[in-house]
Coordinates of C-alpha atoms and ligand atoms in Angstrom, one line a residue:
M1 CA -37.9 -24.8 33.7
D2 CA -39.9 -22.2 31.6
K3 CA -42.9 -23.1 29.5
I4 CA -44.9 -21.3 27.0
K5 CA -48.6 -21.1 27.1
I6 CA -50.6 -20.2 23.9
T7 CA -54.2 -19.8 23.6
G8 CA -54.9 -20.7 19.9
G9 CA -57.4 -19.3 17.3
K10 CA -56.1 -15.8 16.9
V11 CA -55.5 -14.6 13.4
L12 CA -52.0 -13.0 13.3
N13 CA -51.7 -9.5 11.6
G14 CA -48.9 -7.1 11.6
E15 CA -45.2 -6.8 11.2
I16 CA -42.2 -9.0 12.6
Y17 CA -38.6 -7.9 12.5
I18 CA -36.4 -10.8 11.4
S19 CA -33.2 -11.0 13.5
G20 CA -29.6 -11.8 12.4
A21 CA -29.1 -15.5 11.4
K22 CA -27.9 -17.7 14.2
N23 CA -26.3 -20.1 11.7
A24 CA -24.5 -17.3 10.1
A25 CA -23.3 -15.7 13.4
L26 CA -21.8 -18.9 14.8
P27 CA -19.1 -19.4 12.0
L28 CA -18.6 -15.7 11.8
I29 CA -17.6 -15.6 15.5
C30 CA -15.2 -18.4 15.0
A31 CA -13.6 -16.6 12.0
S32 CA -12.5 -13.9 14.4
L33 CA -10.0 -16.7 15.8
L34 CA -8.0 -16.4 12.7
T35 CA -6.6 -13.1 13.4
D36 CA -5.0 -11.3 16.4
E37 CA -6.9 -8.2 15.4
T38 CA -10.5 -7.1 16.3
V39 CA -13.5 -8.6 14.4
T40 CA -16.7 -6.7 15.1
L41 CA -20.1 -8.3 14.2
T42 CA -23.3 -6.3 14.1
N43 CA -26.9 -7.3 13.8
M44 CA -26.2 -10.2 16.0
P45 CA -29.2 -12.2 17.4
I46 CA -29.8 -12.1 21.1
L47 CA -29.8 -16.0 21.7
S48 CA -28.5 -18.6 24.1
D49 CA -26.4 -20.3 21.4
I50 CA -24.6 -17.2 20.7
R51 CA -23.9 -16.7 24.4
A52 CA -22.6 -20.3 24.5
M53 CA -20.3 -19.8 21.7
N54 CA -18.9 -16.5 23.3
A55 CA -18.4 -18.4 26.6
L56 CA -16.2 -21.0 24.7
L57 CA -14.2 -18.2 23.1
V58 CA -13.6 -16.5 26.2
S59 CA -12.4 -19.9 27.8
I60 CA -9.6 -20.0 25.1
G61 CA -8.4 -16.4 25.5
T62 CA -10.6 -14.3 23.3
Q63 CA -11.6 -10.8 24.7
I64 CA -15.3 -10.0 23.8
D65 CA -16.9 -6.5 24.2
E66 CA -20.6 -6.5 23.8
F67 CA -22.8 -3.5 22.9
D68 CA -26.6 -3.0 22.8
D69 CA -27.3 -1.8 19.3
F70 CA -30.1 -1.0 17.1
V71 CA -30.7 -2.0 13.4
D72 CA -33.5 -0.3 11.7
G73 CA -34.9 0.7 15.0
H74 CA -34.8 -2.8 16.5
P75 CA -32.7 -4.1 19.4
T76 CA -29.8 -6.1 18.4
K77 CA -26.3 -6.8 19.8
T78 CA -23.0 -5.8 18.4
Y79 CA -20.0 -8.0 19.7
S80 CA -16.3 -7.2 19.2
Y81 CA -13.9 -10.2 19.3
R82 CA -10.1 -10.1 19.8
T83 CA -7.9 -13.1 20.4
K84 CA -4.5 -11.6 20.7
E85 CA -3.1 -14.9 21.8
F86 CA -4.9 -18.2 22.8
S87 CA -4.8 -19.2 26.5
S88 CA -6.0 -22.7 25.7
L89 CA -6.2 -24.8 22.5
I90 CA -8.9 -27.1 23.9
A91 CA -12.6 -27.0 23.3
P92 CA -13.8 -29.0 26.2
Y93 CA -16.8 -31.5 26.3
D94 CA -19.0 -29.1 28.6
Y95 CA -19.1 -26.6 25.9
V96 CA -19.4 -28.8 22.9
R97 CA -22.2 -31.0 24.4
K98 CA -24.3 -28.0 24.9
M99 CA -23.8 -26.7 21.5
R100 CA -22.6 -28.7 18.4
A101 CA -21.6 -25.7 16.3
S102 CA -18.6 -25.5 18.8
Y103 CA -16.7 -27.4 16.3
Y104 CA -16.3 -24.4 14.2
V105 CA -13.3 -23.6 16.4
L106 CA -11.5 -26.6 14.9
G107 CA -10.5 -25.2 11.5
P108 CA -9.5 -21.7 12.5
I109 CA -7.4 -22.8 15.7
L110 CA -5.5 -25.5 13.7
A111 CA -4.8 -23.0 11.0
R112 CA -3.5 -20.3 13.3
E113 CA -1.7 -22.5 16.0
G114 CA -1.0 -25.9 14.5
H115 CA -2.6 -27.8 17.2
V116 CA -6.2 -28.1 18.6
E117 CA -8.2 -30.5 20.8
L118 CA -11.9 -30.6 20.3
S119 CA -14.4 -32.7 22.2
L120 CA -16.3 -34.8 19.7
P121 CA -19.9 -33.6 19.9
G122 CA -21.6 -37.0 19.6
G123 CA -25.1 -37.5 18.3
C124 CA -28.1 -35.5 19.1
A125 CA -31.8 -35.8 19.0
I126 CA -32.0 -35.4 15.1
G127 CA -29.3 -38.0 14.2
A128 CA -25.7 -39.2 14.7
R129 CA -24.2 -36.1 12.9
P130 CA -20.4 -37.5 12.6
M131 CA -17.5 -35.2 11.6
D132 CA -15.8 -37.3 9.2
I133 CA -16.0 -34.9 6.3
H134 CA -14.5 -32.0 8.3
L135 CA -11.6 -34.4 9.5
A136 CA -10.9 -36.1 6.2
A137 CA -10.4 -32.7 4.7
L138 CA -8.1 -31.4 7.4
E139 CA -6.1 -34.6 6.9
Q140 CA -5.9 -34.0 3.1
M141 CA -4.5 -30.5 4.2
G142 CA -1.7 -32.2 6.2
A143 CA -3.1 -32.5 9.6
R144 CA -2.6 -35.5 11.8
I145 CA -6.0 -36.3 13.4
E146 CA -6.3 -38.7 16.5
I147 CA -9.4 -39.5 18.4
K148 CA -8.5 -40.0 22.1
N149 CA -10.7 -40.1 25.1
G150 CA -13.7 -38.5 23.1
Y151 CA -11.5 -35.8 21.8
V152 CA -10.3 -35.0 18.4
H153 CA -6.5 -34.1 18.6
A154 CA -5.4 -32.2 15.5
D155 CA -1.8 -31.3 14.7
V156 CA 0.2 -29.8 11.8
D157 CA 3.8 -29.1 11.4
G158 CA 4.1 -25.6 10.2
R159 CA 1.1 -24.5 8.1
L160 CA -1.8 -26.4 6.7
K161 CA -1.3 -27.2 3.0
G162 CA -3.7 -26.2 0.2
A163 CA -5.5 -29.3 -1.4
H164 CA -8.1 -30.5 -3.9
I165 CA -11.0 -31.6 -1.7
I166 CA -14.2 -33.2 -2.8
F167 CA -16.8 -33.5 -0.2
R168 CA -18.7 -36.8 -0.3
F169 CA -21.8 -34.5 0.9
A170 CA -22.3 -30.9 0.7
S171 CA -22.1 -30.4 4.5
V172 CA -22.6 -27.0 5.8
G173 CA -20.5 -27.2 8.8
A174 CA -17.5 -29.0 7.0
T175 CA -17.6 -26.2 4.3
C176 CA -17.4 -23.6 6.9
N177 CA -14.5 -25.2 8.8
I178 CA -12.5 -25.9 5.9
L179 CA -13.0 -22.4 4.3
M180 CA -11.6 -21.0 7.5
A181 CA -8.7 -23.4 7.7
A182 CA -7.8 -22.8 4.0
A183 CA -7.7 -19.2 4.4
L184 CA -4.5 -19.4 6.3
A185 CA -3.2 -22.5 4.6
E186 CA -0.1 -22.4 2.3
G187 CA -1.2 -22.6 -1.3
T188 CA -4.6 -23.0 -2.9
T189 CA -7.5 -25.1 -1.7
I190 CA -10.4 -26.2 -4.0
I191 CA -13.5 -27.3 -2.2
E192 CA -15.8 -29.3 -4.6
N193 CA -19.4 -30.2 -3.7
A194 CA -19.3 -27.4 -1.1
A195 CA -22.6 -26.3 0.6
K196 CA -24.0 -23.2 -1.0
E197 CA -26.3 -22.1 2.0
P198 CA -26.5 -18.2 2.2
E199 CA -24.7 -18.5 5.6
I200 CA -21.6 -19.8 4.0
G201 CA -21.7 -16.7 1.5
D202 CA -22.0 -14.6 4.7
L203 CA -18.7 -16.2 5.9
V204 CA -17.0 -15.8 2.6
D205 CA -17.7 -12.0 2.7
L206 CA -16.4 -11.7 6.2
L207 CA -13.2 -13.9 5.4
N208 CA -12.5 -11.7 2.2
D209 CA -13.0 -8.4 4.3
M210 CA -10.4 -10.0 6.7
G211 CA -8.0 -10.3 3.8
A212 CA -8.7 -13.9 2.6
K213 CA -8.7 -14.6 -1.1
I214 CA -11.7 -16.7 -1.7
S215 CA -13.6 -17.0 -5.0
G216 CA -16.7 -19.0 -6.1
K217 CA -19.1 -17.6 -3.5
D218 CA -22.6 -19.1 -3.7
T219 CA -21.4 -22.0 -5.9
S220 CA -20.5 -25.4 -5.2
V221 CA -16.8 -24.9 -6.0
L222 CA -14.8 -22.7 -3.6
T223 CA -11.4 -21.7 -4.3
I224 CA -9.2 -20.2 -1.5
E225 CA -5.8 -18.9 -2.1
G226 CA -4.2 -19.0 1.3
V227 CA -2.7 -16.0 2.8
D228 CA 0.0 -15.6 5.6
K229 CA -2.2 -13.3 7.9
L230 CA -5.7 -11.9 8.2
H231 CA -6.6 -8.7 9.8
G232 CA -9.7 -7.3 11.6
A233 CA -13.0 -6.2 10.0
R234 CA -16.5 -5.2 10.8
H235 CA -19.4 -7.1 9.4
K236 CA -23.3 -7.1 9.5
V237 CA -25.0 -10.5 9.8
I238 CA -27.3 -11.4 7.3
A239 CA -31.1 -11.8 8.3
D240 CA -32.2 -15.5 9.5
R241 CA -34.1 -17.1 6.7
I242 CA -35.2 -19.9 9.1
E243 CA -36.7 -17.3 11.5
A244 CA -38.4 -15.7 8.7
G245 CA -39.7 -18.9 7.2
S246 CA -40.9 -19.9 10.6
Y247 CA -43.1 -16.8 11.0
A248 CA -44.2 -17.1 7.4
V249 CA -45.8 -20.3 8.6
A250 CA -47.2 -18.5 11.7
A251 CA -49.1 -16.1 9.2
A252 CA -50.2 -18.9 7.0
I253 CA -51.3 -21.5 9.8
T254 CA -53.5 -18.8 11.4
R255 CA -54.7 -17.4 8.0
G256 CA -53.4 -14.1 8.9
R257 CA -51.1 -11.7 7.3
I258 CA -47.5 -10.8 8.4
E259 CA -44.9 -8.6 6.9
L260 CA -41.4 -10.0 7.7
I261 CA -39.2 -6.9 7.9
N262 CA -35.6 -7.4 7.0
A263 CA -36.3 -10.9 5.4
R264 CA -34.6 -11.7 1.9
A265 CA -36.9 -13.5 -0.3
A266 CA -34.0 -14.5 -2.5
N267 CA -32.8 -16.8 0.3
L268 CA -36.3 -18.4 0.7
Q269 CA -37.4 -19.3 -2.9
T270 CA -38.2 -23.0 -2.3
P271 CA -40.4 -22.5 0.8
L272 CA -42.1 -19.4 -0.7
N273 CA -43.0 -21.5 -3.8
I274 CA -44.5 -24.2 -1.5
L275 CA -46.5 -21.5 0.3
R276 CA -47.6 -20.0 -3.1
N277 CA -48.6 -23.6 -4.4
A278 CA -50.5 -24.1 -1.2
G279 CA -52.6 -20.9 -1.8
V280 CA -51.0 -18.3 0.3
L281 CA -50.3 -14.8 -1.3
I282 CA -46.6 -13.8 -1.2
Q283 CA -45.3 -10.5 -1.9
E284 CA -41.5 -10.1 -2.2
K285 CA -40.3 -6.6 -1.5
E286 CA -36.8 -5.3 -1.4
N287 CA -36.2 -5.4 2.3
S288 CA -39.4 -7.6 3.4
I289 CA -41.6 -10.4 2.6
V290 CA -45.6 -10.0 3.0
V291 CA -47.3 -13.4 3.6
D292 CA -51.0 -13.2 3.3
A293 CA -53.2 -16.1 4.0
V294 CA -56.4 -14.0 5.0
G295 CA -59.5 -15.9 3.9
R296 CA -57.6 -18.4 1.9
T297 CA -58.3 -22.2 1.7
L298 CA -54.7 -23.9 1.6
T299 CA -54.2 -27.3 -0.3
G300 CA -51.5 -29.9 0.8
Q301 CA -48.0 -29.7 -0.8
D302 CA -45.5 -32.4 -0.9
I303 CA -42.2 -31.3 0.8
M304 CA -38.7 -32.9 0.3
T305 CA -35.8 -31.4 2.3
D306 CA -32.5 -31.2 0.5
V307 CA -29.3 -28.8 0.7
Y308 CA -29.7 -25.4 -0.4
P309 CA -31.4 -24.1 -2.6
G310 CA -33.7 -27.1 -1.9
F311 CA -36.1 -27.0 0.9
P312 CA -34.3 -26.4 4.3
T313 CA -34.6 -29.2 6.8
D314 CA -34.6 -26.5 9.4
L315 CA -38.2 -25.7 8.1
Q316 CA -39.5 -29.2 7.7
A317 CA -41.3 -29.4 11.0
Q318 CA -42.9 -26.1 10.8
F319 CA -44.3 -26.7 7.2
L320 CA -45.3 -30.2 8.4
A321 CA -47.4 -28.5 11.1
L322 CA -48.9 -26.1 8.4
M323 CA -49.9 -29.0 6.3
L324 CA -52.2 -30.3 9.1
T325 CA -54.4 -27.2 8.3
A326 CA -54.4 -27.6 4.6
E327 CA -57.0 -29.7 2.5
G328 CA -56.0 -33.1 1.2
A329 CA -52.6 -34.8 1.8
A330 CA -49.0 -33.8 1.8
M331 CA -46.1 -36.1 1.7
V332 CA -43.1 -34.7 3.9
T333 CA -39.7 -36.4 3.0
E334 CA -36.7 -35.6 5.3
T335 CA -33.4 -36.5 3.5
I336 CA -30.7 -34.5 5.5
F337 CA -31.1 -36.0 9.0
E338 CA -32.0 -39.5 9.8
N339 CA -34.2 -38.8 13.0
R340 CA -36.0 -35.6 12.4
F341 CA -39.7 -36.5 13.1
M342 CA -39.6 -36.1 16.7
H343 CA -42.5 -33.5 16.5
I344 CA -45.0 -36.0 15.1
P345 CA -45.9 -37.9 18.1
E346 CA -46.5 -34.5 19.9
L347 CA -48.6 -33.3 17.0
L348 CA -50.7 -36.5 17.1
R349 CA -51.5 -35.6 20.7
M350 CA -53.0 -32.4 19.3
G351 CA -55.3 -34.2 16.9
A352 CA -53.0 -34.5 13.9
N353 CA -53.5 -37.2 11.2
I354 CA -50.0 -38.3 10.2
N355 CA -48.6 -41.5 9.1
V356 CA -45.0 -42.1 9.3
H357 CA -43.4 -44.4 6.8
G358 CA -39.9 -45.6 7.8
H359 CA -37.6 -43.0 9.1
A360 CA -37.9 -40.6 6.2
S361 CA -41.4 -40.0 5.1
A362 CA -44.7 -38.9 6.4
I363 CA -48.1 -38.5 5.0
V364 CA -49.7 -35.6 6.6
R365 CA -53.6 -35.3 6.1
G366 CA -55.4 -32.1 6.8
V367 CA -57.7 -32.1 9.8
S368 CA -60.7 -30.0 10.5
K369 CA -59.4 -28.9 13.9
L370 CA -56.3 -29.1 16.1
Y371 CA -56.6 -29.2 19.9
G372 CA -54.3 -27.6 22.4
A373 CA -52.4 -30.0 24.7
P374 CA -49.2 -30.0 26.9
V375 CA -46.4 -30.8 24.6
M376 CA -42.6 -30.8 24.4
A377 CA -40.0 -31.3 21.6
T378 CA -36.3 -32.4 21.6
D379 CA -34.9 -29.9 19.2
L380 CA -35.2 -26.2 18.3
R381 CA -37.3 -26.4 15.1
A382 CA -39.5 -29.1 16.3
S383 CA -40.3 -27.0 19.3
F384 CA -41.4 -24.1 17.1
A385 CA -43.6 -26.4 15.1
L386 CA -45.6 -27.2 18.4
I387 CA -45.8 -23.3 18.9
L388 CA -47.3 -23.0 15.4
A389 CA -49.7 -25.9 16.0
G390 CA -50.6 -24.3 19.2
L391 CA -51.5 -21.0 17.3
A392 CA -53.7 -22.8 15.2
A393 CA -55.4 -25.1 17.7
E394 CA -58.6 -24.6 19.7
G395 CA -57.8 -24.1 23.5
E396 CA -54.6 -24.0 25.4
T397 CA -51.2 -25.5 24.4
I398 CA -48.2 -25.6 27.1
V399 CA -45.1 -26.1 25.3
S400 CA -42.3 -27.2 27.7
R401 CA -38.5 -27.3 27.3
V402 CA -38.4 -23.8 26.2
Y403 CA -34.6 -23.7 26.4
H404 CA -34.6 -25.3 22.8
L405 CA -36.5 -22.2 21.5
D406 CA -34.2 -19.8 23.3
R407 CA -31.3 -21.4 21.5
G408 CA -32.7 -20.0 18.2
Y409 CA -35.6 -17.7 18.3
E410 CA -34.9 -14.2 19.6
R411 CA -37.9 -12.6 21.9
L412 CA -40.1 -15.2 20.4
E413 CA -43.3 -14.4 22.7
E414 CA -42.8 -10.8 22.1
K415 CA -42.6 -10.8 18.4
L416 CA -45.7 -13.2 18.3
R417 CA -47.6 -11.0 20.8
G418 CA -46.9 -8.0 18.5
V419 CA -48.8 -9.6 15.8
G420 CA -51.8 -10.5 18.0
A421 CA -51.0 -13.9 19.5
D422 CA -51.9 -15.0 22.8
I423 CA -48.9 -16.3 24.2
E424 CA -46.9 -16.0 27.4
R425 CA -43.9 -17.5 29.2
I426 CA -44.5 -19.2 32.5
K427 CA -41.5 -18.7 34.5
E428 CA -40.7 -21.9 36.7
T429 CA -37.9 -22.8 38.9
D430 CA -36.8 -26.4 38.9
Ligands
LIG1 C1 -26.1 -27.0 9.8 C2 -27.1 -26.0 10.7 C3 -28.3 -26.8 10.8 C4 -28.8 -27.5 9.7 C5 -27.9 -28.2 8.7 C6 -28.5 -28.6 7.4 C7 -25.6 -24.6 11.9 C8 -25.0 -24.4 13.2 N1 -26.3 -25.7 11.8 O1 -25.8 -28.1 10.6 O2 -29.2 -26.0 11.5 O3 -30.0 -28.2 9.8 O4 -26.6 -27.4 8.5 O5 -28.9 -27.5 6.6 O6 -25.4 -24.0 11.0 N2 -22.6 -35.1 8.0 C9 -21.7 -36.2 8.0 N3 -20.5 -35.9 8.3 C10 -19.9 -34.8 8.5 C11 -20.8 -33.7 8.4 C12 -22.2 -33.9 8.2 O7 -22.1 -37.3 7.8 O8 -18.6 -34.5 8.5 C13 -24.1 -35.4 7.7 C14 -24.8 -35.1 9.1 O9 -24.9 -36.1 10.0 C15 -26.2 -34.7 8.5 C16 -25.9 -34.0 7.1 O10 -24.5 -34.5 6.8 O11 -26.9 -35.8 8.3 C17 -25.9 -32.6 7.1 O12 -24.9 -32.0 7.9 P1 -24.4 -30.7 7.8 O13 -24.8 -30.0 6.4 O14 -22.9 -30.7 8.1 O15 -25.1 -29.8 9.0 P2 -24.5 -29.1 10.2 O16 -23.5 -28.2 9.8 O17 -24.3 -29.9 11.3

């Protein structure tokens, strides 16, 4: 298995192009299942999670055409998806266990075909992650749900029916799934306490371009007037705010300066404010964000994750790593997932000073130095936090389990080398 080797201590300086958002692309791909016409997605990131979702769609009958493309001079992919008819209505365990977001096929297939079988994803490194909110909402829309042999079997006679749904929690996944299901339902669906993440707004835009009637975009109340049929569309995926936030920390933790090309400051206000309060200069431009920490002394800032527009849980690990290089203490609290501090034991091996209180809170105290070490993480964002710590550390850090990073960070070494990092991938065969 590949590893990444970093020799720390370089001050990063330059530009990084921010790719299309993985977490927007995954539901957008599944929205294509709602029509028998072609849906084309541009500015798609080149990531193993996208390949995994594509493989799942091919296995159920989707024809996919892939094109190499350029957006603003940067390499990207364009994919065309066409599901004239389904060859299978089953999303098997082998796909779902590799990528939880496979559950996005649930709403669209059920709405179009009246039947779907989806392997339940089960827990993962960061928590139990049940699907009760998705399933309860589909039941409210008239679906019969049964769990048998690890699979959700969902059926509906005729079409799903519009319903007034109040989520007990503003789940990103459930909001996307129910939006897609409701787009083809009979009658009007109202989702209250919907998640407001920008990736959901991107899905609303595509669905409306396909002929759906959805209002309330970017608010916690979404109204979906069901239609009989949706048609094809072409759509450009929004920039990845989590990738942008991760590279913002790369600039800050090395006391460097990086311009994040294509990043949208509007989608990153809470993390950018934390950086500002810590002492980093942030310049918001129309099509980029400049993160400048050259010569700055940073001070610790408390962070509490929350649903959007609160601080994203997907940036918690990276910002926690940054606080190790700040003066004073920072309290980091995770409220979205129950087990998302797996990076802490690895950071301790690099000389970090962190006290964990229960499952949800950690006190991070700045240290004068971090030291390189062999480390590994059990999820995507935690792995990036270790890369960040390695960039700031003295000496060599080897990060293993690189497949986590390949799920969500496109051309990671190339992007970091482009701003002056000493980083390379060590190819290894098992
Ligand atoms: C999505 C993102 C993930 C991000 C998360 C929170 C994708 C592919 N993944 O994950 O990167 O960290 O949003 O911003 O976009 N929950 C339930 N029951 C449910 C659904 C969720 O209890 O039916 C709980 C989960 O266990 C978790 C919390 O709600 O503790 C948040 O989950 P949710 O917002 O659904 O996140 P995901 O869609 O899984």
